[in-house]
Structure formats: structure tokens, C-alpha cells
PDB file of C-alpha atoms in Angstrom:
ATOM      1  CA  MET A   1     -16.931  11.284 -11.794  1.00  0.00           C
ATOM      2  CA  SER A   2     -15.090   8.368  -9.875  1.00  0.00           C
ATOM      3  CA  LEU A   3     -11.657   6.581 -10.196  1.00  0.00           C
ATOM      4  CA  ILE A   4     -11.628   3.061 -11.228  1.00  0.00           C
ATOM      5  CA  ILE A   5      -8.625   1.121 -10.537  1.00  0.00           C
ATOM      6  CA  ASN A   6      -9.053  -1.266 -13.872  1.00  0.00           C
ATOM      7  CA  ASP A   7      -6.033  -3.562 -13.024  1.00  0.00           C
ATOM      8  CA  ILE A   8      -3.146  -4.283 -10.387  1.00  0.00           C
ATOM      9  CA  GLY A   9       0.528  -5.276 -11.422  1.00  0.00           C
ATOM     10  CA  VAL A  10       2.754  -6.624  -8.871  1.00  0.00           C
ATOM     11  CA  TYR A  11       6.318  -7.483  -8.851  1.00  0.00           C
ATOM     12  CA  LEU A  12       7.659  -9.565  -5.441  1.00  0.00           C
ATOM     13  CA  PRO A  13      11.039 -10.959  -4.905  1.00  0.00           C
ATOM     14  CA  GLU A  14      11.661 -14.805  -5.066  1.00  0.00           C
ATOM     15  CA  GLN A  15      13.887 -14.614  -2.035  1.00  0.00           C
ATOM     16  CA  LYS A  16      12.138 -14.526   1.199  1.00  0.00           C
ATOM     17  CA  ILE A  17      14.248 -14.394   3.963  1.00  0.00           C
ATOM     18  CA  GLY A  18      14.005 -16.100   7.867  1.00  0.00           C
ATOM     19  CA  LEU A  19      13.677 -13.530  10.491  1.00  0.00           C
ATOM     20  CA  GLU A  20      17.101 -14.870  12.045  1.00  0.00           C
ATOM     21  CA  GLN A  21      18.888 -13.430   8.212  1.00  0.00           C
ATOM     22  CA  VAL A  22      17.393 -10.058   8.204  1.00  0.00           C
ATOM     23  CA  PRO A  23      20.272  -7.940   7.994  1.00  0.00           C
ATOM     24  CA  ILE A  24      19.956  -5.504  10.680  1.00  0.00           C
ATOM     25  CA  GLU A  25      22.619  -4.189  13.151  1.00  0.00           C
ATOM     26  CA  PRO A  26      22.361  -5.393  15.901  1.00  0.00           C
ATOM     27  CA  GLN A  27      20.905  -8.294  14.680  1.00  0.00           C
ATOM     28  CA  LEU A  28      17.590  -9.721  16.374  1.00  0.00           C
ATOM     29  CA  SER A  29      18.232 -11.683  19.369  1.00  0.00           C
ATOM     30  CA  GLU A  30      16.069 -15.110  19.597  1.00  0.00           C
ATOM     31  CA  ASP A  31      13.351 -13.489  22.114  1.00  0.00           C
ATOM     32  CA  ALA A  32      13.060 -11.002  19.511  1.00  0.00           C
ATOM     33  CA  ILE A  33      12.214 -13.499  16.471  1.00  0.00           C
ATOM     34  CA  LYS A  34       9.851 -15.227  18.864  1.00  0.00           C
ATOM     35  CA  ILE A  35       8.182 -11.835  19.607  1.00  0.00           C
ATOM     36  CA  TYR A  36       7.504 -11.460  15.934  1.00  0.00           C
ATOM     37  CA  GLN A  37       6.759 -14.961  15.422  1.00  0.00           C
ATOM     38  CA  ARG A  38       4.490 -15.680  18.000  1.00  0.00           C
ATOM     39  CA  PHE A  39       2.398 -12.343  18.582  1.00  0.00           C
ATOM     40  CA  TYR A  40       3.116 -10.246  15.210  1.00  0.00           C
ATOM     41  CA  GLY A  41       2.521 -13.333  13.039  1.00  0.00           C
ATOM     42  CA  LEU A  42       6.061 -12.548  11.128  1.00  0.00           C
ATOM     43  CA  ASN A  43       8.265 -15.365   9.744  1.00  0.00           C
ATOM     44  CA  HIS A  44       9.880 -14.009   6.677  1.00  0.00           C
ATOM     45  CA  ILE A  45      10.566 -11.069   4.337  1.00  0.00           C
ATOM     46  CA  ALA A  46      10.739 -10.568   0.766  1.00  0.00           C
ATOM     47  CA  ILE A  47      14.183  -9.344  -0.407  1.00  0.00           C
ATOM     48  CA  SER A  48      14.855  -8.347  -3.623  1.00  0.00           C
ATOM     49  CA  LYS A  49      18.135  -9.190  -5.270  1.00  0.00           C
ATOM     50  CA  ILE A  50      17.523  -6.212  -8.310  1.00  0.00           C
ATOM     51  CA  SER A  51      17.219  -2.424  -7.796  1.00  0.00           C
ATOM     52  CA  LEU A  52      13.895  -0.588  -7.269  1.00  0.00           C
ATOM     53  CA  GLU A  53      13.786   0.709 -10.916  1.00  0.00           C
ATOM     54  CA  GLU A  54      13.624  -2.849 -12.057  1.00  0.00           C
ATOM     55  CA  MET A  55      10.715  -3.747  -9.628  1.00  0.00           C
ATOM     56  CA  MET A  56       9.098  -0.973 -10.786  1.00  0.00           C
ATOM     57  CA  TYR A  57       9.687  -1.640 -14.350  1.00  0.00           C
ATOM     58  CA  ARG A  58       8.583  -5.357 -14.034  1.00  0.00           C
ATOM     59  CA  ALA A  59       5.724  -4.652 -11.740  1.00  0.00           C
ATOM     60  CA  ALA A  60       4.112  -1.937 -14.806  1.00  0.00           C
ATOM     61  CA  GLN A  61       4.720  -4.670 -17.627  1.00  0.00           C
ATOM     62  CA  ASP A  62       2.995  -6.734 -15.767  1.00  0.00           C
ATOM     63  CA  THR A  63      -0.286  -4.993 -15.962  1.00  0.00           C
ATOM     64  CA  LEU A  64       0.255  -3.272 -19.088  1.00  0.00           C
ATOM     65  CA  THR A  65       1.158  -6.207 -21.185  1.00  0.00           C
ATOM     66  CA  ARG A  66      -1.991  -7.781 -19.833  1.00  0.00           C
ATOM     67  CA  ASN A  67      -4.581  -4.696 -20.579  1.00  0.00           C
ATOM     68  CA  GLY A  68      -3.414  -4.041 -24.041  1.00  0.00           C
ATOM     69  CA  ILE A  69      -4.046  -0.052 -23.292  1.00  0.00           C
ATOM     70  CA  THR A  70      -1.476   1.755 -25.596  1.00  0.00           C
ATOM     71  CA  ILE A  71       1.146   3.935 -24.328  1.00  0.00           C
ATOM     72  CA  GLU A  72       0.416   7.151 -25.714  1.00  0.00           C
ATOM     73  CA  SER A  73      -3.019   6.802 -23.801  1.00  0.00           C
ATOM     74  CA  ILE A  74      -1.486   7.216 -20.016  1.00  0.00           C
ATOM     75  CA  THR A  75      -1.068  10.807 -19.219  1.00  0.00           C
ATOM     76  CA  LEU A  76       0.045  10.530 -15.583  1.00  0.00           C
ATOM     77  CA  LEU A  77       3.034   8.225 -13.854  1.00  0.00           C
ATOM     78  CA  ILE A  78       2.885   8.659  -9.888  1.00  0.00           C
ATOM     79  CA  HIS A  79       5.252   6.928  -7.919  1.00  0.00           C
ATOM     80  CA  ALA A  80       3.972   6.479  -4.159  1.00  0.00           C
ATOM     81  CA  HIS A  81       6.777   5.225  -1.934  1.00  0.00           C
ATOM     82  CA  THR A  82       8.033   5.599   1.686  1.00  0.00           C
ATOM     83  CA  ALA A  83      11.837   6.227   1.496  1.00  0.00           C
ATOM     84  CA  SER A  84      13.388   9.119   0.516  1.00  0.00           C
ATOM     85  CA  GLU A  85      15.189   9.453  -3.064  1.00  0.00           C
ATOM     86  CA  THR A  86      17.749  11.354  -4.386  1.00  0.00           C
ATOM     87  CA  TRP A  87      19.155  10.933  -8.061  1.00  0.00           C
ATOM     88  CA  THR A  88      20.937  13.318 -10.061  1.00  0.00           C
ATOM     89  CA  TYR A  89      19.248  15.500 -12.314  1.00  0.00           C
ATOM     90  CA  PRO A  90      17.943  14.653 -14.949  1.00  0.00           C
ATOM     91  CA  ASN A  91      18.903  11.029 -14.954  1.00  0.00           C
ATOM     92  CA  ASN A  92      16.264  10.427 -11.929  1.00  0.00           C
ATOM     93  CA  LEU A  93      14.695   7.063 -11.249  1.00  0.00           C
ATOM     94  CA  LEU A  94      11.055   8.166 -12.769  1.00  0.00           C
ATOM     95  CA  SER A  95      12.915   9.990 -15.720  1.00  0.00           C
ATOM     96  CA  ARG A  96      14.410   6.687 -16.624  1.00  0.00           C
ATOM     97  CA  LEU A  97      11.585   4.503 -15.905  1.00  0.00           C
ATOM     98  CA  ASN A  98       9.585   6.871 -18.121  1.00  0.00           C
ATOM     99  CA  ARG A  99      12.067   6.321 -21.138  1.00  0.00           C
ATOM    100  CA  ARG A 100      11.773   2.597 -20.711  1.00  0.00           C
ATOM    101  CA  LEU A 101       8.216   2.327 -20.692  1.00  0.00           C
ATOM    102  CA  GLY A 102       7.942   4.747 -23.126  1.00  0.00           C
ATOM    103  CA  LEU A 103       5.553   6.849 -21.675  1.00  0.00           C
ATOM    104  CA  ARG A 104       6.089   9.746 -24.317  1.00  0.00           C
ATOM    105  CA  ASN A 105       2.822  11.533 -22.854  1.00  0.00           C
ATOM    106  CA  ALA A 106       2.969  10.999 -19.532  1.00  0.00           C
ATOM    107  CA  THR A 107       3.536  13.627 -16.450  1.00  0.00           C
ATOM    108  CA  CYS A 108       5.600  11.477 -13.682  1.00  0.00           C
ATOM    109  CA  PHE A 109       6.225  12.603 -10.356  1.00  0.00           C
ATOM    110  CA  SER A 110       6.417  11.208  -6.907  1.00  0.00           C
ATOM    111  CA  ILE A 111       4.485  11.221  -3.355  1.00  0.00           C
ATOM    112  CA  HIS A 112       6.313  10.101  -0.421  1.00  0.00           C
ATOM    113  CA  SER A 113       5.709  12.665   2.570  1.00  0.00           C
ATOM    114  CA  ASN A 114       2.914  10.541   4.370  1.00  0.00           C
ATOM    115  CA  ASN A 115       5.019   7.472   4.020  1.00  0.00           C
ATOM    116  CA  CYS A 116       3.249   4.106   3.665  1.00  0.00           C
ATOM    117  CA  ALA A 117      -0.528   6.327   3.102  1.00  0.00           C
ATOM    118  CA  SER A 118       1.247   7.948   0.214  1.00  0.00           C
ATOM    119  CA  ASN A 119      -0.875   5.648  -2.012  1.00  0.00           C
ATOM    120  CA  LEU A 120      -4.144   6.969  -1.041  1.00  0.00           C
ATOM    121  CA  ASN A 121      -2.701  10.527  -1.625  1.00  0.00           C
ATOM    122  CA  GLY A 122      -1.836   9.185  -5.107  1.00  0.00           C
ATOM    123  CA  LEU A 123      -5.326   8.256  -5.746  1.00  0.00           C
ATOM    124  CA  GLN A 124      -6.701  11.781  -5.075  1.00  0.00           C
ATOM    125  CA  VAL A 125      -3.937  13.445  -7.410  1.00  0.00           C
ATOM    126  CA  ILE A 126      -4.684  10.518 -10.361  1.00  0.00           C
ATOM    127  CA  GLN A 127      -8.586  11.660  -9.908  1.00  0.00           C
ATOM    128  CA  ASN A 128      -8.216  15.168  -9.873  1.00  0.00           C
ATOM    129  CA  HIS A 129      -6.179  14.795 -12.821  1.00  0.00           C
ATOM    130  CA  LEU A 130      -7.999  12.717 -15.306  1.00  0.00           C
ATOM    131  CA  ILE A 131     -11.375  14.750 -14.302  1.00  0.00           C
ATOM    132  CA  GLY A 132      -8.771  18.012 -15.399  1.00  0.00           C
ATOM    133  CA  ASN A 133      -7.721  15.701 -18.405  1.00  0.00           C
ATOM    134  CA  ASN A 134     -11.717  15.771 -19.450  1.00  0.00           C
ATOM    135  CA  SER A 135     -11.816  12.208 -18.143  1.00  0.00           C
ATOM    136  CA  GLN A 136      -9.592  10.882 -21.132  1.00  0.00           C
ATOM    137  CA  GLY A 137      -6.737   8.578 -20.950  1.00  0.00           C
ATOM    138  CA  TYR A 138      -5.165   6.368 -18.084  1.00  0.00           C
ATOM    139  CA  ALA A 139      -2.700   7.246 -15.217  1.00  0.00           C
ATOM    140  CA  LEU A 140      -0.412   4.555 -13.504  1.00  0.00           C
ATOM    141  CA  LEU A 141       0.543   4.544  -9.971  1.00  0.00           C
ATOM    142  CA  LEU A 142       3.298   2.586  -8.820  1.00  0.00           C
ATOM    143  CA  THR A 143       3.941   2.052  -5.289  1.00  0.00           C
ATOM    144  CA  ALA A 144       7.461   0.436  -4.654  1.00  0.00           C
ATOM    145  CA  ASP A 145      10.079   0.594  -1.899  1.00  0.00           C
ATOM    146  CA  LEU A 146      13.675  -1.176  -1.295  1.00  0.00           C
ATOM    147  CA  THR A 147      14.789  -1.895   2.072  1.00  0.00           C
ATOM    148  CA  PHE A 148      18.171  -0.627   1.613  1.00  0.00           C
ATOM    149  CA  SER A 149      19.074   0.379   4.994  1.00  0.00           C
ATOM    150  CA  GLY A 150      18.558  -0.755   9.195  1.00  0.00           C
ATOM    151  CA  ILE A 151      16.224   1.929   9.624  1.00  0.00           C
ATOM    152  CA  LEU A 152      13.870   1.042   7.112  1.00  0.00           C
ATOM    153  CA  GLN A 153      13.940  -2.605   7.658  1.00  0.00           C
ATOM    154  CA  GLN A 154      12.800  -2.305  10.921  1.00  0.00           C
ATOM    155  CA  ILE A 155      10.262  -0.254  12.756  1.00  0.00           C
ATOM    156  CA  PRO A 156      11.197  -1.154  16.540  1.00  0.00           C
ATOM    157  CA  ASN A 157       8.578  -3.301  18.080  1.00  0.00           C
ATOM    158  CA  THR A 158       6.338  -2.864  15.276  1.00  0.00           C
ATOM    159  CA  THR A 159       7.301  -4.672  12.348  1.00  0.00           C
ATOM    160  CA  LEU A 160      10.018  -6.065   9.826  1.00  0.00           C
ATOM    161  CA  CYS A 161       9.771  -4.428   6.327  1.00  0.00           C
ATOM    162  CA  GLY A 162      10.267  -5.747   3.102  1.00  0.00           C
ATOM    163  CA  ASP A 163      10.788  -5.308  -0.743  1.00  0.00           C
ATOM    164  CA  ALA A 164       7.632  -5.077  -3.365  1.00  0.00           C
ATOM    165  CA  ALA A 165       6.086  -3.467  -6.163  1.00  0.00           C
ATOM    166  CA  THR A 166       3.155  -2.850  -7.753  1.00  0.00           C
ATOM    167  CA  ALA A 167       1.376  -1.078 -10.706  1.00  0.00           C
ATOM    168  CA  CYS A 168      -2.296   0.213 -10.660  1.00  0.00           C
ATOM    169  CA  ILE A 169      -3.911   1.067 -13.836  1.00  0.00           C
ATOM    170  CA  ILE A 170      -6.230   3.780 -13.300  1.00  0.00           C
ATOM    171  CA  SER A 171      -9.186   5.701 -15.343  1.00  0.00           C
ATOM    172  CA  LEU A 172     -12.383   7.024 -15.016  1.00  0.00           C
ATOM    173  CA  GLY A 173     -13.893   4.279 -17.425  1.00  0.00           C
ATOM    174  CA  GLY A 174     -14.076   0.716 -17.977  1.00  0.00           C
ATOM    175  CA  ASP A 175     -14.162  -2.580 -15.868  1.00  0.00           C
ATOM    176  CA  GLY A 176     -12.230  -2.404 -12.342  1.00  0.00           C
ATOM    177  CA  ALA A 177     -13.298  -1.526  -9.352  1.00  0.00           C
ATOM    178  CA  LYS A 178     -14.370   1.937  -8.453  1.00  0.00           C
ATOM    179  CA  MET A 179     -13.772   4.213  -5.358  1.00  0.00           C
ATOM    180  CA  LYS A 180     -16.692   4.693  -3.491  1.00  0.00           C
ATOM    181  CA  ALA A 181     -15.246   6.768  -0.625  1.00  0.00           C
ATOM    182  CA  LEU A 182     -12.089   7.965   0.607  1.00  0.00           C
ATOM    183  CA  GLU A 183     -10.699   9.131   4.191  1.00  0.00           C
ATOM    184  CA  LEU A 184      -7.653  10.371   5.797  1.00  0.00           C
ATOM    185  CA  ASP A 185      -6.747  11.509   9.168  1.00  0.00           C
ATOM    186  CA  TYR A 186      -3.610  13.421   9.809  1.00  0.00           C
ATOM    187  CA  TYR A 187      -1.562  14.135  13.373  1.00  0.00           C
ATOM    188  CA  GLY A 188       1.063  16.587  12.680  1.00  0.00           C
ATOM    189  CA  GLN A 189       2.254  15.873  16.407  1.00  0.00           C
ATOM    190  CA  HIS A 190       3.787  12.872  15.462  1.00  0.00           C
ATOM    191  CA  SER A 191       5.649  14.052  12.203  1.00  0.00           C
ATOM    192  CA  LYS A 192       8.635  12.920  13.319  1.00  0.00           C
ATOM    193  CA  GLY A 193       7.977   9.427  12.781  1.00  0.00           C
ATOM    194  CA  SER A 194      10.498   6.850  13.895  1.00  0.00           C
ATOM    195  CA  TRP A 195      12.379   9.928  15.777  1.00  0.00           C
ATOM    196  CA  GLN A 196       9.532  10.602  17.943  1.00  0.00           C
ATOM    197  CA  THR A 197      10.617  10.565  21.357  1.00  0.00           C
ATOM    198  CA  THR A 198       9.685   8.409  23.766  1.00  0.00           C
ATOM    199  CA  GLU A 199       6.890   9.828  25.313  1.00  0.00           C
ATOM    200  CA  GLU A 200       5.665  10.637  21.517  1.00  0.00           C
ATOM    201  CA  GLN A 201       6.381   7.217  20.651  1.00  0.00           C
ATOM    202  CA  ALA A 202       4.125   5.942  23.415  1.00  0.00           C
ATOM    203  CA  GLN A 203       0.912   8.183  22.634  1.00  0.00           C
ATOM    204  CA  PHE A 204       0.873   6.942  19.248  1.00  0.00           C
ATOM    205  CA  GLU A 205       0.925   3.682  19.702  1.00  0.00           C
ATOM    206  CA  THR A 206      -1.641   3.736  22.766  1.00  0.00           C
ATOM    207  CA  SER A 207      -3.956   5.580  20.117  1.00  0.00           C
ATOM    208  CA  TYR A 208      -2.964   3.686  17.231  1.00  0.00           C
ATOM    209  CA  ALA A 209      -6.157   1.159  16.745  1.00  0.00           C
ATOM    210  CA  GLU A 210      -8.692   3.858  17.955  1.00  0.00           C
ATOM    211  CA  ARG A 211      -7.391   5.978  15.429  1.00  0.00           C
ATOM    212  CA  LEU A 212      -7.156   3.617  12.275  1.00  0.00           C
ATOM    213  CA  ALA A 213     -10.601   2.221  13.366  1.00  0.00           C
ATOM    214  CA  ASN A 214     -12.107   5.232  13.405  1.00  0.00           C
ATOM    215  CA  VAL A 215     -11.032   6.476   9.860  1.00  0.00           C
ATOM    216  CA  MET A 216     -12.418   3.138   8.685  1.00  0.00           C
ATOM    217  CA  GLU A 217     -15.692   3.614  10.262  1.00  0.00           C
ATOM    218  CA  ARG A 218     -15.997   7.068   8.571  1.00  0.00           C
ATOM    219  CA  CYS A 219     -15.319   5.366   5.299  1.00  0.00           C
ATOM    220  CA  LEU A 220     -17.976   2.990   5.536  1.00  0.00           C
ATOM    221  CA  LYS A 221     -20.346   5.737   6.731  1.00  0.00           C
ATOM    222  CA  GLN A 222     -19.572   7.960   3.862  1.00  0.00           C
ATOM    223  CA  SER A 223     -20.224   4.929   1.618  1.00  0.00           C
ATOM    224  CA  ASN A 224     -23.682   4.232   3.184  1.00  0.00           C
ATOM    225  CA  LEU A 225     -22.389   0.564   4.076  1.00  0.00           C
ATOM    226  CA  SER A 226     -22.365  -1.585   6.872  1.00  0.00           C
ATOM    227  CA  TRP A 227     -19.248  -4.129   7.709  1.00  0.00           C
ATOM    228  CA  GLU A 228     -21.266  -6.942   6.607  1.00  0.00           C
ATOM    229  CA  HIS A 229     -21.661  -5.518   2.622  1.00  0.00           C
ATOM    230  CA  ILE A 230     -17.395  -5.310   2.868  1.00  0.00           C
ATOM    231  CA  ARG A 231     -16.094  -8.485   1.466  1.00  0.00           C
ATOM    232  CA  TRP A 232     -12.639  -8.160   2.358  1.00  0.00           C
ATOM    233  CA  VAL A 233     -10.258  -5.425   4.211  1.00  0.00           C
ATOM    234  CA  PHE A 234      -7.013  -5.500   2.147  1.00  0.00           C
ATOM    235  CA  PRO A 235      -4.848  -4.062   5.459  1.00  0.00           C
ATOM    236  CA  HIS A 236      -1.179  -2.460   5.468  1.00  0.00           C
ATOM    237  CA  ASN A 237       0.573  -5.573   6.552  1.00  0.00           C
ATOM    238  CA  VAL A 238       2.200  -4.160  10.202  1.00  0.00           C
ATOM    239  CA  ASN A 239       1.392  -6.918  12.746  1.00  0.00           C
ATOM    240  CA  LEU A 240      -0.991  -9.550  13.577  1.00  0.00           C
ATOM    241  CA  ILE A 241      -1.648  -7.529  17.353  1.00  0.00           C
ATOM    242  CA  SER A 242      -2.529  -3.971  15.565  1.00  0.00           C
ATOM    243  CA  TRP A 243      -5.232  -5.778  13.385  1.00  0.00           C
ATOM    244  CA  ARG A 244      -6.703  -7.749  16.016  1.00  0.00           C
ATOM    245  CA  ASP A 245      -6.866  -4.620  18.264  1.00  0.00           C
ATOM    246  CA  VAL A 246      -8.563  -2.431  15.835  1.00  0.00           C
ATOM    247  CA  THR A 247     -11.382  -5.163  14.565  1.00  0.00           C
ATOM    248  CA  GLN A 248     -12.013  -5.557  18.142  1.00  0.00           C
ATOM    249  CA  LYS A 249     -13.299  -1.741  18.266  1.00  0.00           C
ATOM    250  CA  ILE A 250     -15.252  -1.598  15.318  1.00  0.00           C
ATOM    251  CA  ALA A 251     -16.865  -5.364  15.533  1.00  0.00           C
ATOM    252  CA  LEU A 252     -15.308  -6.495  12.188  1.00  0.00           C
ATOM    253  CA  PRO A 253     -14.565 -10.289  12.107  1.00  0.00           C
ATOM    254  CA  LEU A 254     -10.430 -10.808  12.177  1.00  0.00           C
ATOM    255  CA  ASN A 255     -11.431 -12.894   8.815  1.00  0.00           C
ATOM    256  CA  LYS A 256     -12.310 -10.435   6.712  1.00  0.00           C
ATOM    257  CA  VAL A 257      -9.091  -8.383   6.739  1.00  0.00           C
ATOM    258  CA  TYR A 258      -6.576 -10.543   4.421  1.00  0.00           C
ATOM    259  CA  LEU A 259      -3.738 -11.134   6.287  1.00  0.00           C
ATOM    260  CA  ASP A 260      -2.407 -14.114   4.394  1.00  0.00           C
ATOM    261  CA  LYS A 261       0.681 -12.830   3.070  1.00  0.00           C
ATOM    262  CA  LEU A 262       1.820 -11.217   6.406  1.00  0.00           C
ATOM    263  CA  PRO A 263       4.068 -13.915   7.665  1.00  0.00           C
ATOM    264  CA  GLU A 264       5.904 -14.769   4.637  1.00  0.00           C
ATOM    265  CA  LEU A 265       6.148 -11.042   3.041  1.00  0.00           C
ATOM    266  CA  GLY A 266       6.495  -8.745   6.099  1.00  0.00           C
ATOM    267  CA  HIS A 267       5.656  -5.177   5.747  1.00  0.00           C
ATOM    268  CA  CYS A 268       6.091  -3.912   2.228  1.00  0.00           C
ATOM    269  CA  PHE A 269       5.333  -0.392   2.784  1.00  0.00           C
ATOM    270  CA  GLY A 270       2.739   1.249   0.501  1.00  0.00           C
ATOM    271  CA  ALA A 271       2.370  -2.016  -1.606  1.00  0.00           C
ATOM    272  CA  ASP A 272       0.844  -3.914   0.991  1.00  0.00           C
ATOM    273  CA  ILE A 273      -2.617  -3.328   0.022  1.00  0.00           C
ATOM    274  CA  PHE A 274      -2.472  -3.621  -3.475  1.00  0.00           C
ATOM    275  CA  ILE A 275      -0.605  -7.190  -3.047  1.00  0.00           C
ATOM    276  CA  ASN A 276      -2.976  -8.505  -0.875  1.00  0.00           C
ATOM    277  CA  TRP A 277      -5.783  -7.004  -3.304  1.00  0.00           C
ATOM    278  CA  ASN A 278      -3.880  -8.822  -6.095  1.00  0.00           C
ATOM    279  CA  PHE A 279      -3.833 -12.434  -4.106  1.00  0.00           C
ATOM    280  CA  ALA A 280      -7.729 -11.867  -3.159  1.00  0.00           C
ATOM    281  CA  LYS A 281      -9.031 -11.288  -6.716  1.00  0.00           C
ATOM    282  CA  ASP A 282     -10.278 -14.553  -7.631  1.00  0.00           C
ATOM    283  CA  THR A 283     -12.423 -14.530  -4.304  1.00  0.00           C
ATOM    284  CA  LEU A 284     -14.201 -11.165  -5.445  1.00  0.00           C
ATOM    285  CA  ARG A 285     -17.218 -11.267  -7.795  1.00  0.00           C
ATOM    286  CA  LEU A 286     -19.075  -8.264  -9.427  1.00  0.00           C
ATOM    287  CA  GLY A 287     -20.869  -5.855  -7.096  1.00  0.00           C
ATOM    288  CA  ASP A 288     -18.312  -6.660  -4.045  1.00  0.00           C
ATOM    289  CA  TYR A 289     -17.080  -3.923  -1.505  1.00  0.00           C
ATOM    290  CA  VAL A 290     -13.469  -3.799  -0.649  1.00  0.00           C
ATOM    291  CA  MET A 291     -11.629  -1.478   1.660  1.00  0.00           C
ATOM    292  CA  VAL A 292      -7.870  -0.630   1.639  1.00  0.00           C
ATOM    293  CA  ALA A 293      -6.751   0.745   5.090  1.00  0.00           C
ATOM    294  CA  THR A 294      -3.361   1.493   5.796  1.00  0.00           C
ATOM    295  CA  VAL A 295      -1.293   4.423   8.451  1.00  0.00           C
ATOM    296  CA  GLY A 296       1.776   6.351   7.255  1.00  0.00           C
ATOM    297  CA  LEU A 297       4.278   7.145  10.192  1.00  0.00           C
ATOM    298  CA  GLY A 298       4.137  10.935  10.567  1.00  0.00           C
ATOM    299  CA  ALA A 299       1.287   9.931  11.488  1.00  0.00           C
ATOM    300  CA  VAL A 300      -1.280   9.698   8.690  1.00  0.00           C
ATOM    301  CA  PHE A 301      -4.584   7.188   8.572  1.00  0.00           C
ATOM    302  CA  GLY A 302      -6.326   6.326   5.635  1.00  0.00           C
ATOM    303  CA  ALA A 303      -8.943   4.158   4.355  1.00  0.00           C
ATOM    304  CA  ALA A 304     -10.970   3.755   1.063  1.00  0.00           C
ATOM    305  CA  ILE A 305     -13.869   2.022   0.154  1.00  0.00           C
ATOM    306  CA  PHE A 306     -14.185   0.726  -3.704  1.00  0.00           C
ATOM    307  CA  GLN A 307     -17.221  -1.526  -5.731  1.00  0.00           C
ATOM    308  CA  LEU A 308     -16.060  -4.188  -8.626  1.00  0.00           C
ATOM    309  CA  ILE A 309     -18.208  -3.137 -11.637  1.00  0.00           C
ATOM    310  CA  GLU A 310     -18.315  -4.409 -15.228  1.00  0.00           C
ATOM    311  CA  GLY A 311     -17.815  -0.903 -17.641  1.00  0.00           C
ATOM    312  CA  ASP A 312     -18.456   2.024 -17.004  1.00  0.00           C
ATOM    313  CA  ILE A 313     -21.550   2.133 -14.807  1.00  0.00           C
ATOM    314  CA  GLU A 314     -22.898   3.671 -11.790  1.00  0.00           C
ATOM    315  CA  SER A 315     -23.923   1.912  -8.758  1.00  0.00           C
TER     316      SER A 315
END
């Protein structure tokens, strides 16, 4: 049985700051700002004035109040994130959120070891959980990060990061987007992430576009589709240059990659793919195929394909 994303809730900060205001040390130089703007496609970054917990709560409420599913039917709550968390037991983040949302029947835990690709691992875990639960109930996948330090706010020579939260209601039935394929590639030689040596980082950057293109093509092949079938690719908002390189390697028109929110939000970690999907939803029709594609430092490259369906139909 296949996983279905029934709905996506989003919380985005109202505050969008210019690159000259990004609070990192040392501050971005004028030359660096010009590079980020002209070549990387970044103009503003979303910065939250509320806590990570409150961001996640608002994203969850955005979808739960709209869908009318019973709280008792949610059996799993997962937080996919990039930044490490440290909370005092037993009052950790998800325990507090679980109580606020009233999820009395939900098991809750976090996934973060694959950084921005942990959202795809979350989809795998949810599908296995629901199948093991006799296909009953719903899961809630929260993808959220708060850039509370300079290390989180910038991936040097790559992107600038912002704050956001998304919440996906997921089941094995009903209306929504049915997962047709999911592919992940792991490159453990880059497990140091931001702390790689100069040589390791250079090798990662050189092979980045090829590796992402390969996993996207393999996902497409698994679905028995061609790029003509794909209505949108919903990407992680790293930068414009990398997506130009990727699309050139697979003969995918760049205008099929939804990059509209990159200039105003920056890279909101694993939430990017669902934010982009949410903003593009009015352009989608039943039967359309969409792909999500992301990379987690570490290094994990992933893609998944979904088809919009009505009811629990096979297609």
C-alpha cells in the first residue's frame, strides 16, 4: 500500500529581512551580498520572532483545523529537522507539542541524522508504521527548524537559511497525493557535513549536481515516467546555480522547478519542498505528477514522486 499526503499546513514568519541584515559574524560583505543576489538568487530570508515549538504548533493547526480529522485517529507524530535539539526530560519539545495538540494516541519521535533529507526518511517511517497499524489512522509529519546560530544561518558559498515549519497529514487512503516512488543515495565520505576539509568539500561540490540528477532520474525511472509527465519539481531552496546545473544534466526545463519562493525565504531546510508544494497547489489538477527533491549535508540525496488522486484509487 502507498502513502498519501492528504494535506500540507505551513507556518512562515511575517518578517523577511534583507541580506545585509542577516545576523551572522562576520557580517556579509557587499561583494558577498551581490554574489548571493545575482548568482544564487537570494534577496531576503525568513526570520521567526516566535519559538520553534510555536512555529510547529501553528503549522499543525493550519492543517488540522482545515481537515476535520479526529485527534484520536493520529497515531504517529514525527519531527524531521536539521538542527540538533537538547531538551530536559520529560519536558522535551515533542512531548509538549503532543500535549498542546491533544494527540493522546500518537507515538512521537524525531528524525534528523540526514539533515534536510530527513523529511524523506520520515515518509518511509510513516508508511511502514501505517502498514503495520493495519492501514488505520493518520500520521503527522512536522518539518521545522529555527536558525538560532550563525552556523545554521549560512552554508558558506552555498546559501543562507531561514525559519519555517510545515505539517503534513499522511495516511494510506483518502484524497491527496499518492507516493509512486522514493529514492535515496548516501555518501558517507561526506558525513562531516559543514566540517569537511577543503578537499572533501571541493569533491562534494564537484559531484553535487551529478548525484542529485542521478537520484532524480532513478526515481523517475522507478515510476515508469518521463520528464514530460512531471508537472512540477518542488526543490530544496539552496540556490539558483545548483538547480541550473542539475536541470542541464537531465534535460529538465528549469521552469519546471518551482523556485518562486527562493528569493524571499532563503533555504528553510527540509521544509522547503513542502512550502513550495503548498504555494503551487492551485496550479495542480487531479492526475498530475510532482517530484520533490532534496539534499542533506552528510551527504544524502533524495527524490520522491507523487500523483494527485481523488479518494483511495489505484493509478
